[in-house]
Short mmCIF file of C-alpha atoms in Angstrom, two decimals:
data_model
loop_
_atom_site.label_atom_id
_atom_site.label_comp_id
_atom_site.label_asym_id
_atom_site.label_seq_id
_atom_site.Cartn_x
_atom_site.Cartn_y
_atom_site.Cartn_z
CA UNK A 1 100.46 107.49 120.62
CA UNK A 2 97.36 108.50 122.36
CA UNK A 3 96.09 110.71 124.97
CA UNK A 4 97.34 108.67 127.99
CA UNK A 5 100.97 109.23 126.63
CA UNK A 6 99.87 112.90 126.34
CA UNK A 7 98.49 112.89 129.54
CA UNK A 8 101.57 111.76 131.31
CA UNK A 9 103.65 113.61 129.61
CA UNK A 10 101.49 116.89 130.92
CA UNK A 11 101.60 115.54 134.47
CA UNK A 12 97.89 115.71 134.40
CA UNK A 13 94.57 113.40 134.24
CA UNK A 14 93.58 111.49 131.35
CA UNK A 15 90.06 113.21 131.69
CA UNK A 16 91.77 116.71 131.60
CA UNK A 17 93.34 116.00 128.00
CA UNK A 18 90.34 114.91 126.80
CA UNK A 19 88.41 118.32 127.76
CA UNK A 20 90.90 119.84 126.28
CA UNK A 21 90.82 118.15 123.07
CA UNK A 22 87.06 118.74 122.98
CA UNK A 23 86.94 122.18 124.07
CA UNK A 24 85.99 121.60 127.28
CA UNK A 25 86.74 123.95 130.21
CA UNK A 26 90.13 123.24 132.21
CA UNK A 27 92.00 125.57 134.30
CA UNK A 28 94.52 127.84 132.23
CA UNK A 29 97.79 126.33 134.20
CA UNK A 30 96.68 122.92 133.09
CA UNK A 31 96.01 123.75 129.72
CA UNK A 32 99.71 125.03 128.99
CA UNK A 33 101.03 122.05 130.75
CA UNK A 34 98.87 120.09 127.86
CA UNK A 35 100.07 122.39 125.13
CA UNK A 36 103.34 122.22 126.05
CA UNK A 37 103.20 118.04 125.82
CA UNK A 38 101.41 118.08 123.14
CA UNK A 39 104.02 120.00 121.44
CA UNK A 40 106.89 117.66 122.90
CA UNK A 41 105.72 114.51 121.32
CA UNK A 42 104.05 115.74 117.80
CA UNK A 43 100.97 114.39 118.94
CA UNK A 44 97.92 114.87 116.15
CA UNK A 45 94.61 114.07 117.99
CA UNK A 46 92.30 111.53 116.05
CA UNK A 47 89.34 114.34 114.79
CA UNK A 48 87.25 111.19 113.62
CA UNK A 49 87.74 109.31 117.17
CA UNK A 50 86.72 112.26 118.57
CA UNK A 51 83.79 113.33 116.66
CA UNK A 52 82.37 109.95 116.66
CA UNK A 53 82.44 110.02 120.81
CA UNK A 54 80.63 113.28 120.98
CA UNK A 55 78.20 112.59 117.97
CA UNK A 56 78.98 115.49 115.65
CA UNK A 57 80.88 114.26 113.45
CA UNK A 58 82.42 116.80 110.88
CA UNK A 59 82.78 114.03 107.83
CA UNK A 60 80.76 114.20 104.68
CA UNK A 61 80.99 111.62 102.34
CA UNK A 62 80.69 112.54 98.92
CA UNK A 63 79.92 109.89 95.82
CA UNK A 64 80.68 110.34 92.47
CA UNK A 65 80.86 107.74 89.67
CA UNK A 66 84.61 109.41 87.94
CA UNK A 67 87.14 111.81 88.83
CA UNK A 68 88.24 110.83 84.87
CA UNK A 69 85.83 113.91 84.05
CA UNK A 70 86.62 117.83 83.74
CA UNK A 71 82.74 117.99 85.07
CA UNK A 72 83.37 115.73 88.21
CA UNK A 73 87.06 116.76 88.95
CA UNK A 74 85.96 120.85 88.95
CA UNK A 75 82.76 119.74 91.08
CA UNK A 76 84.74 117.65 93.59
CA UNK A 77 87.08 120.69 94.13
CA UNK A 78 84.00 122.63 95.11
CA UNK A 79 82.08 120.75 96.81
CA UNK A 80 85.52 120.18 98.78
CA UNK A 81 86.12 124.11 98.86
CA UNK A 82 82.16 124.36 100.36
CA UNK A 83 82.92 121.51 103.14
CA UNK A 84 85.87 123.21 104.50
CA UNK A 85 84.51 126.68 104.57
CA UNK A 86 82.00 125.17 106.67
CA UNK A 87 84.15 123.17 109.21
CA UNK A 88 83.29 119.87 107.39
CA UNK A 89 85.82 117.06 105.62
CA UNK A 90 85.09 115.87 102.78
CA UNK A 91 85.59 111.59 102.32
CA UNK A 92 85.61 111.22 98.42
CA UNK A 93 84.50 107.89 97.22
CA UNK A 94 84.91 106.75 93.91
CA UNK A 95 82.25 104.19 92.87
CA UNK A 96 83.00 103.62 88.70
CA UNK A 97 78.68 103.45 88.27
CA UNK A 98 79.08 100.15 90.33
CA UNK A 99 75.83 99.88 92.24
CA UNK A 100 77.71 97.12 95.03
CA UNK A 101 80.21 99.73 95.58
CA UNK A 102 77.66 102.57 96.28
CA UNK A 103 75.81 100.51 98.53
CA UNK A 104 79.61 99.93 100.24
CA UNK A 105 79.63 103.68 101.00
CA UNK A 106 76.61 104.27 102.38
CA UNK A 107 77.12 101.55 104.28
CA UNK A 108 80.80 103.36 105.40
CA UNK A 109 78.83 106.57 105.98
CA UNK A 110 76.42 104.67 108.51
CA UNK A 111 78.77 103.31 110.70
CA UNK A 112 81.27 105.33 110.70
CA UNK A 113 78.71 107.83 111.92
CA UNK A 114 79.20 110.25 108.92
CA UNK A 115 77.38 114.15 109.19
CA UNK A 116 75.80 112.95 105.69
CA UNK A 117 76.12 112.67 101.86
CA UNK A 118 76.55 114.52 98.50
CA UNK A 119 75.82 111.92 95.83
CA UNK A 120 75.92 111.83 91.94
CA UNK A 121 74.42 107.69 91.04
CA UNK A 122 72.47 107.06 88.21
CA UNK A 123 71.57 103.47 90.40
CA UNK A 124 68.49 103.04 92.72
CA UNK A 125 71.51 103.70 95.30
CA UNK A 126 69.16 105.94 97.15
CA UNK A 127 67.03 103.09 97.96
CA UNK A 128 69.64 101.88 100.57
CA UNK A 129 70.03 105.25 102.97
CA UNK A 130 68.29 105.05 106.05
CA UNK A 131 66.19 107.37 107.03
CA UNK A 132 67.40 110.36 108.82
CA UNK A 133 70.90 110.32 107.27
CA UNK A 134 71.05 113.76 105.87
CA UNK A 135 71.36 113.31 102.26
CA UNK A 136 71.57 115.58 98.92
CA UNK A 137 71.80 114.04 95.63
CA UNK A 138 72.76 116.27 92.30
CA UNK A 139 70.94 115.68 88.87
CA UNK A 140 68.98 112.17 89.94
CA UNK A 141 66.89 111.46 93.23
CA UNK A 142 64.56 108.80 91.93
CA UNK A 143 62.89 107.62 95.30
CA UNK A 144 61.07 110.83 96.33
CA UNK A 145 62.43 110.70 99.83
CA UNK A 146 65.94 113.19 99.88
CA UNK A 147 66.40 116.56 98.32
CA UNK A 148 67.91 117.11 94.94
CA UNK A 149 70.63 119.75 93.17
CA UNK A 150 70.45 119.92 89.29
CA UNK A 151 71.55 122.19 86.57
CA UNK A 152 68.26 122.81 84.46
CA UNK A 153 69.06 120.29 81.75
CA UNK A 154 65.66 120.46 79.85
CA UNK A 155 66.97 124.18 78.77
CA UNK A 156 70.01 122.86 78.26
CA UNK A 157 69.03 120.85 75.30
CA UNK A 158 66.78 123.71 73.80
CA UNK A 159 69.88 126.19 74.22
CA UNK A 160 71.84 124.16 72.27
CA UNK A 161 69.60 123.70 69.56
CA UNK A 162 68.80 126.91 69.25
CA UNK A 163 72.73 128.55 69.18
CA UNK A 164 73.77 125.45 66.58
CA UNK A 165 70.57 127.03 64.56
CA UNK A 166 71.69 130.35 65.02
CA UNK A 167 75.11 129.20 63.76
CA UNK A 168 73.61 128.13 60.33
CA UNK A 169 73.44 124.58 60.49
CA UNK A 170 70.00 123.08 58.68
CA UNK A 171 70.07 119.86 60.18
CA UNK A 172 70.90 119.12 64.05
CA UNK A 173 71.60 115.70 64.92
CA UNK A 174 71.75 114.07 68.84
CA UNK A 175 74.49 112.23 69.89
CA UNK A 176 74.09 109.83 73.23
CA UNK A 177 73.98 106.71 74.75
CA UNK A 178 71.66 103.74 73.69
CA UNK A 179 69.81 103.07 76.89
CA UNK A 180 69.78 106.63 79.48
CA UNK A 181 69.86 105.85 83.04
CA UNK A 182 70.04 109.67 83.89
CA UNK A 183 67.02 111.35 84.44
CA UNK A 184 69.73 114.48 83.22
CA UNK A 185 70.74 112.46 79.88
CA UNK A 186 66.67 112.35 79.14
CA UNK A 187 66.09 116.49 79.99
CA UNK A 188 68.86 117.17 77.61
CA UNK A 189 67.41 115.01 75.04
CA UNK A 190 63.85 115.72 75.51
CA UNK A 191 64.83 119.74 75.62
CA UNK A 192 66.64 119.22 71.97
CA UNK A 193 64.15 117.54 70.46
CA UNK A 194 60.82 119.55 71.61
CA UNK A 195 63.42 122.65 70.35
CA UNK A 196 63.31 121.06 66.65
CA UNK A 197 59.92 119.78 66.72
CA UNK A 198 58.48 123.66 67.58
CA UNK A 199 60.38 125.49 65.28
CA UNK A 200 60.37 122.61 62.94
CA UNK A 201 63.75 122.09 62.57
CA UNK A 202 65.15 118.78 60.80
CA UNK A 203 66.74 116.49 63.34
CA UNK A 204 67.82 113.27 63.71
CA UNK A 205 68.74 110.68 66.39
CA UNK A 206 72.28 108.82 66.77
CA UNK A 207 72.57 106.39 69.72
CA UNK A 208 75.78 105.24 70.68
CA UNK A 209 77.30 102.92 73.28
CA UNK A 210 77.59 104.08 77.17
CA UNK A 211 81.16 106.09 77.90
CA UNK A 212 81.62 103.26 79.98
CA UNK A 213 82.69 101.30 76.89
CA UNK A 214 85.00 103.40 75.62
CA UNK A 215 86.18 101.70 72.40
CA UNK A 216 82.91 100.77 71.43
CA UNK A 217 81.46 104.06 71.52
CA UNK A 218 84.56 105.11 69.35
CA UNK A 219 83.40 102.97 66.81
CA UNK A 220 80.15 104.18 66.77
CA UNK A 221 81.02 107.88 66.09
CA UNK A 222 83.36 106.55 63.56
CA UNK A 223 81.20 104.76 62.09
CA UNK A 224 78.30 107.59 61.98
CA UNK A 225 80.99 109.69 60.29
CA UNK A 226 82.02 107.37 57.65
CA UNK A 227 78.23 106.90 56.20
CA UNK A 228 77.12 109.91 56.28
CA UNK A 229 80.79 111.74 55.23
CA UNK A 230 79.61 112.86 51.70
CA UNK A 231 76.67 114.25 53.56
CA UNK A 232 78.78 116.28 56.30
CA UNK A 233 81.19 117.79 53.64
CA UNK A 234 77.98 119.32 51.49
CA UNK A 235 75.16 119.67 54.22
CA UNK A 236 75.35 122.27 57.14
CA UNK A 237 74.92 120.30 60.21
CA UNK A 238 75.13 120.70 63.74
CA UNK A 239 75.24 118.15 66.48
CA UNK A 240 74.44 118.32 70.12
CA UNK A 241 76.01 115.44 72.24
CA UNK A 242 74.38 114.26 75.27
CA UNK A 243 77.99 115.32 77.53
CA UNK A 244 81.45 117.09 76.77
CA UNK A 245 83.05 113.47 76.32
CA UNK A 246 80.42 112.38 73.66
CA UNK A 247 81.47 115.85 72.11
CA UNK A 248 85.91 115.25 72.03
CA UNK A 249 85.17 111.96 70.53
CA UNK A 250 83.70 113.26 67.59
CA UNK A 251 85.55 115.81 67.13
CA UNK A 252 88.96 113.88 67.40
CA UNK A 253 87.14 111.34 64.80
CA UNK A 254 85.95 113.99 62.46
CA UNK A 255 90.07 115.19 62.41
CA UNK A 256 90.90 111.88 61.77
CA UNK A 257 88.39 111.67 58.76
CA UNK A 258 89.73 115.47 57.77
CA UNK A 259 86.28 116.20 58.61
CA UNK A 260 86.98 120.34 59.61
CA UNK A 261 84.87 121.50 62.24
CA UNK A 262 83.45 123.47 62.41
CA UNK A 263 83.60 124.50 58.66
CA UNK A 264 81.82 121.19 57.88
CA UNK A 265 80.33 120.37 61.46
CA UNK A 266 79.38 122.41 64.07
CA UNK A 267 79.14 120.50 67.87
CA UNK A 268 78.26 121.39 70.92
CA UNK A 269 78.52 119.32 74.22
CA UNK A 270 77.72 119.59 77.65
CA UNK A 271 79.10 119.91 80.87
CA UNK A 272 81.70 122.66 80.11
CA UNK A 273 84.10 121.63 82.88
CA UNK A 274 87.44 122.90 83.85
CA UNK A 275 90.58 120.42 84.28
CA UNK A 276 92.06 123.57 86.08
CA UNK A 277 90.64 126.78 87.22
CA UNK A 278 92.36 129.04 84.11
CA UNK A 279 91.43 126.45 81.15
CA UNK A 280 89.33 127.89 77.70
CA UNK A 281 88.27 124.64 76.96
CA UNK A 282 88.01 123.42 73.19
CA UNK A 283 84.29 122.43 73.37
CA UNK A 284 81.59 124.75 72.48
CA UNK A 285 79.33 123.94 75.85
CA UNK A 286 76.07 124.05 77.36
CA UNK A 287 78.19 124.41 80.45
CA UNK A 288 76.83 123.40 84.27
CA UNK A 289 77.23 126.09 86.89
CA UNK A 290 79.29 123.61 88.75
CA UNK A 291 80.55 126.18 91.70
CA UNK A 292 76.39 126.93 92.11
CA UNK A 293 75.55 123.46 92.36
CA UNK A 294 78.42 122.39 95.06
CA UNK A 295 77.59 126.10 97.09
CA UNK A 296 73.48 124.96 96.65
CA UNK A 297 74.14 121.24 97.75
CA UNK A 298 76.59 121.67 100.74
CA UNK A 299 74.30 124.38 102.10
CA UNK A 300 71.26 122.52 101.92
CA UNK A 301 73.27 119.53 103.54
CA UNK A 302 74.31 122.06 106.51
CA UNK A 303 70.75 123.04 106.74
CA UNK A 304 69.42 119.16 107.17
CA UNK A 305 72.37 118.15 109.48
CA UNK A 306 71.45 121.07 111.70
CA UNK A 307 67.71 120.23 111.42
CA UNK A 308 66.79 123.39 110.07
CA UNK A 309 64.68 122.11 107.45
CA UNK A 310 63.16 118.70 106.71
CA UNK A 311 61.96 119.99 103.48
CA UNK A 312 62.68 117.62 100.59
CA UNK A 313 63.78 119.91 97.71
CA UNK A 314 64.25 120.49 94.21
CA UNK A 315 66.47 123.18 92.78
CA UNK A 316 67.21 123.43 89.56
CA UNK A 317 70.05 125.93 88.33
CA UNK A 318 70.18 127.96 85.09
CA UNK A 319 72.98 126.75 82.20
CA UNK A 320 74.95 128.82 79.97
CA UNK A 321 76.36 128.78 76.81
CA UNK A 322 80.24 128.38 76.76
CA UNK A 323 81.54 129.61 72.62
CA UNK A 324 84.74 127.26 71.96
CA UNK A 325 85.92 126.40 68.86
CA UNK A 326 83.87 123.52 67.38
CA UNK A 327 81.02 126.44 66.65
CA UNK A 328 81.32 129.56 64.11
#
């Protein structure tokens, strides 16, 4: 069904349904007439046809690498909360960290003539938008050339350190992955480890495998745990993992060891997301102002769409500390 079945319906002119349907002038007798048609046959007018014909489009695609996430799944809700308020839709695309799929999705927002993009890649995915597509990236934006949202990670990592000393443990140790493709991951790390070196606090370093590979990076928390048990049981130690999921690994491998935490260890992750809006998560968190960052990030999308601004920015967002129950 399209407007030509609408328009005959009406008794009218093609060209008179489509001012309608773009808010066009058109006498009030003819506009009941279209109304009344449009009502007869159920007829839902194609938004994205129309958009695309007059050039303001009211799509925004958003990227993100997981909705298998507390952190992602509370931002998407936002950031889709933000969109609508505004009068945009959001097009969620789901891209696993696979660099050939983001470059998919940009290429979908080009052509399809999208209002612009929210993005969370830890790829060179940036590389790939043309200029002039309105585009706002959250925690990485390595080429210098769009604006970028981020919760202040480097104070992340010293908060952290700082509330697992203030919770009596003697020796902190960092939990994250091998190889950090997230100019975030580093912050947190680099902010944890100036923390110890200035107050001269023992630390120590454990790099594990990416989240990506699940199983292996069980292992390696088991693993950790199992040399260094004796140690946990008699020593009062805190670790800081590089995200929340880091974090629920060790602590479901430390109750599988009948390691008690946080009696014997004390952790703290980060992210502090929400699977739904009335959760107390489990995880003491260095948690992400995650409404902020989708309110800063649509807004400054809005503001580039509209050309209001061709200022490339950098905001940066202050943290909090979330006390679950893996700290005392």
């Amino acid at each position: 069904m399209n407007i030509n079945d609408v328009a005959e319906a009406a008794g009218v002119s093609r060209g008179s349904v489509s001012n309608y349907l773009n808010n066009k002038k058109v006498s009030d007798k003819i506009k009941l007439k279209i109304e009344a048609a449009i009502k007869e046959l159920n007829y839902i007018p194609n938004s994205s046809a129309r958009d695309l014909r007059s050039k303001e489009s009211k799509f925004v695609v958003f990227i993100i690498p997981t909705v298998w996430s507390p952190f992602f799944s509370e931002l998407t809700y936002y950031i889709q909360n933000e969109l609508n308020s505004s009068g945009y839709k959001m097009i969620l695309c789901i891209s696993d960290s696979d660099f050939n799929k983001e470059k998919e999705y940009i290429e979908l927002a080009t052509s399809q003539k999208a209002a612009g993009i929210i993005s969370i890649s830890y790829s060179q995915m940036n590389d790939f938008v043309r200029p002039g597509m309105p585009l706002v990236s959250i925690e990485k934006e390595p080429t210098g050339r769009f604006s970028m949202v981020s919760s202040d990670n480097y104070e992340g990592g010293k908060l952290a350190a700082q509330k697992l000393i203030e919770k009596g443990a003697e020796t902190l140790i960092y939990i994250g992955e091998k190889v950090i493709y997230s100019d975030a991951m580093s912050a947190r790390k680099s902010g944890f480890v100036d923390y110890c070196n200035l107050n001269h606090v023992p630390y120590e370093i454990v790099e594990v495998s990416s989240i990506k590979n699940y199983e292996n990076v069980k292992k390696d928390i088991l693993s950790f745990l199992e040399e260094n048990y004796n140690r946990i049981l008699k020593s009062k130690i805190g670790c800081f993992t590089s995200t929340d999921d880091y974090g629920y690994l060790l602590l479901n491998a430390s109750n599988s060891l009948k390691i008690s935490v946080p009696e014997n260890l004390q952790i703290i992750g980060f992210d502090g997301g929400k699977r739904i809006i009335s959760e107390m998560p489990t995880m003491s968190s260095i948690r992400q102002p995650v409404d902020l960052i989708a309110k800063e990030s649509v807004q400054l999308l809005i503001k580039l769409i509209n050309k209001e601004t061709n200022e490339i920015s950098r905001i940066y967002l202050p943290i909090s500390f979330y006390e679950g129950d893996t700290t005392c």
